[in-house]
XYZ file of N, CA and C in Angstrom:
186
model
N -30.222 -17.425 40.485
C -29.135 -16.486 40.705
C -27.988 -17.241 41.381
N -26.793 -16.995 40.887
C -25.615 -17.673 41.406
C -24.821 -16.710 42.288
N -24.490 -17.158 43.487
C -23.682 -16.363 44.403
C -22.362 -17.090 44.593
N -21.263 -16.361 44.377
C -19.955 -16.985 44.574
C -19.068 -16.031 45.369
N -18.197 -16.609 46.144
C -17.276 -15.835 46.960
C -15.868 -16.069 46.426
N -15.188 -14.987 46.106
C -13.829 -15.088 45.584
C -13.070 -13.816 45.927
N -11.780 -13.870 45.754
C -10.959 -12.700 46.051
C -11.078 -11.696 44.913
N -10.614 -10.498 45.169
C -10.637 -9.456 44.144
C -9.799 -9.866 42.936
N -8.649 -10.485 43.195
C -7.778 -10.914 42.110
C -8.457 -11.973 41.242
N -9.147 -12.916 41.877
C -9.862 -13.946 41.125
C -10.981 -13.333 40.290
N -11.691 -12.401 40.874
C -12.774 -11.739 40.160
C -12.242 -10.949 38.965
N -11.162 -10.201 39.178
C -10.566 -9.426 38.084
C -10.059 -10.331 36.971
N -9.442 -11.455 37.342
C -8.928 -12.406 36.352
C -10.078 -12.981 35.521
N -11.184 -13.324 36.184
C -12.337 -13.871 35.464
C -12.936 -12.840 34.509
N -13.065 -11.588 34.967
C -13.588 -10.535 34.097
C -12.674 -10.311 32.896
N -11.366 -10.303 33.121
C -10.404 -10.108 32.031
C -10.497 -11.261 31.031
N -10.564 -12.485 31.533
C -10.648 -13.643 30.645
C -11.925 -13.622 29.811
N -13.049 -13.263 30.424
C -14.304 -13.167 29.676
C -14.222 -12.081 28.609
N -13.578 -10.963 28.934
C -13.421 -9.874 27.973
C -12.545 -10.320 26.803
N -11.462 -11.034 27.096
C -10.541 -11.457 26.043
C -11.127 -12.563 25.166
N -12.172 -13.234 25.621
C -12.847 -14.243 24.806
C -13.699 -13.601 23.707
N -14.033 -12.320 23.871
C -14.855 -11.640 22.881
C -14.072 -11.440 21.586
N -14.770 -11.432 20.438
C -14.094 -11.091 19.182
C -13.595 -9.640 19.248
N -12.551 -9.304 18.495
C -11.972 -7.953 18.564
C -12.981 -6.821 18.369
N -13.905 -6.985 17.449
C -14.888 -5.917 17.204
C -15.775 -5.711 18.430
N -16.199 -6.805 19.056
C -17.042 -6.687 20.241
C -16.266 -6.093 21.409
N -14.968 -6.336 21.467
C -14.142 -5.709 22.514
C -14.154 -4.195 22.367
N -14.032 -3.729 21.135
C -14.043 -2.277 20.895
C -15.383 -1.691 21.316
N -16.476 -2.363 20.921
C -17.799 -1.863 21.298
C -17.994 -1.894 22.814
N -17.496 -2.926 23.474
C -17.606 -2.998 24.929
C -16.826 -1.867 25.585
N -15.637 -1.569 25.040
C -14.822 -0.482 25.571
C -15.517 0.867 25.376
N -16.067 1.094 24.188
C -16.770 2.353 23.926
C -18.004 2.484 24.806
N -18.708 1.384 25.024
C -19.873 1.405 25.906
C -19.458 1.749 27.334
N -18.355 1.178 27.790
C -17.854 1.482 29.129
C -17.497 2.961 29.244
N -16.834 3.506 28.227
C -16.481 4.935 28.256
C -17.741 5.793 28.348
N -18.771 5.412 27.611
C -20.011 6.175 27.625
C -20.685 6.102 28.991
N -20.676 4.925 29.624
C -21.311 4.776 30.935
C -20.535 5.475 32.044
N -19.223 5.626 31.896
C -18.417 6.272 32.932
C -18.761 7.753 33.107
N -19.294 8.386 32.068
C -19.636 9.810 32.188
C -20.788 10.040 33.165
N -21.545 8.992 33.472
C -22.678 9.119 34.386
C -22.295 8.951 35.861
N -21.055 8.520 36.134
C -20.621 8.345 37.517
C -20.308 9.699 38.152
N -20.681 9.884 39.402
C -20.388 11.168 40.063
C -18.885 11.311 40.331
N -18.405 12.525 40.205
C -17.003 12.810 40.489
C -16.920 14.064 41.359
N -15.761 14.265 41.969
C -15.542 15.453 42.773
C -15.020 16.610 41.931
N -14.603 16.307 40.711
C -14.061 17.343 39.831
C -15.174 18.278 39.379
N -14.799 19.514 39.155
C -15.760 20.498 38.660
C -16.134 20.137 37.224
N -17.375 20.351 36.849
C -17.784 20.028 35.480
C -17.002 20.857 34.470
N -16.612 20.206 33.398
C -15.861 20.879 32.341
C -16.771 21.123 31.160
N -16.293 21.967 30.267
C -17.024 22.220 29.037
C -17.018 20.934 28.213
N -18.177 20.369 27.953
C -18.252 19.099 27.246
C -18.263 19.281 25.731
N -18.217 20.503 25.253
C -18.271 20.743 23.810
C -16.889 20.887 23.180
N -15.834 20.609 23.935
C -14.510 20.854 23.386
C -13.954 19.674 22.594
N -14.586 18.508 22.637
C -14.092 17.356 21.908
C -15.293 16.589 21.389
N -15.439 16.569 20.080
C -16.617 15.949 19.482
C -16.181 15.101 18.302
N -16.586 13.852 18.295
C -16.301 12.960 17.180
C -17.616 12.719 16.454
N -17.626 13.031 15.181
C -18.817 12.794 14.366
C -18.456 11.767 13.305
N -19.241 10.708 13.242
C -19.041 9.686 12.229
C -20.168 9.814 11.236
N -19.819 10.127 10.028
C -20.815 10.296 8.974
C -20.477 9.357 7.833
N -21.484 8.987 7.076
C -21.241 8.141 5.913
C -21.188 9.025 4.685
N -20.289 8.678 3.807
C -20.110 9.440 2.571
C -20.842 8.704 1.467
N -21.714 9.390 0.784
C -22.431 8.773 -0.344
C -21.790 9.253 -1.625
N -21.440 8.299 -2.458
C -20.771 8.631 -3.726
C -21.759 8.692 -4.841
């Protein structure tokens, strides 16, 4: 395990650089994964109706 000490700015710059090294498709998947994981974080806001926005991806067979 590697332990390093750096400033917040250095850490953010390193994370951004690692993200930008990813191919564009993997960036999109990483972003979507992050959005999905953010729903599990606790918030002070009252829960909203989660059924008001739904994206369904289906394949069309010809």
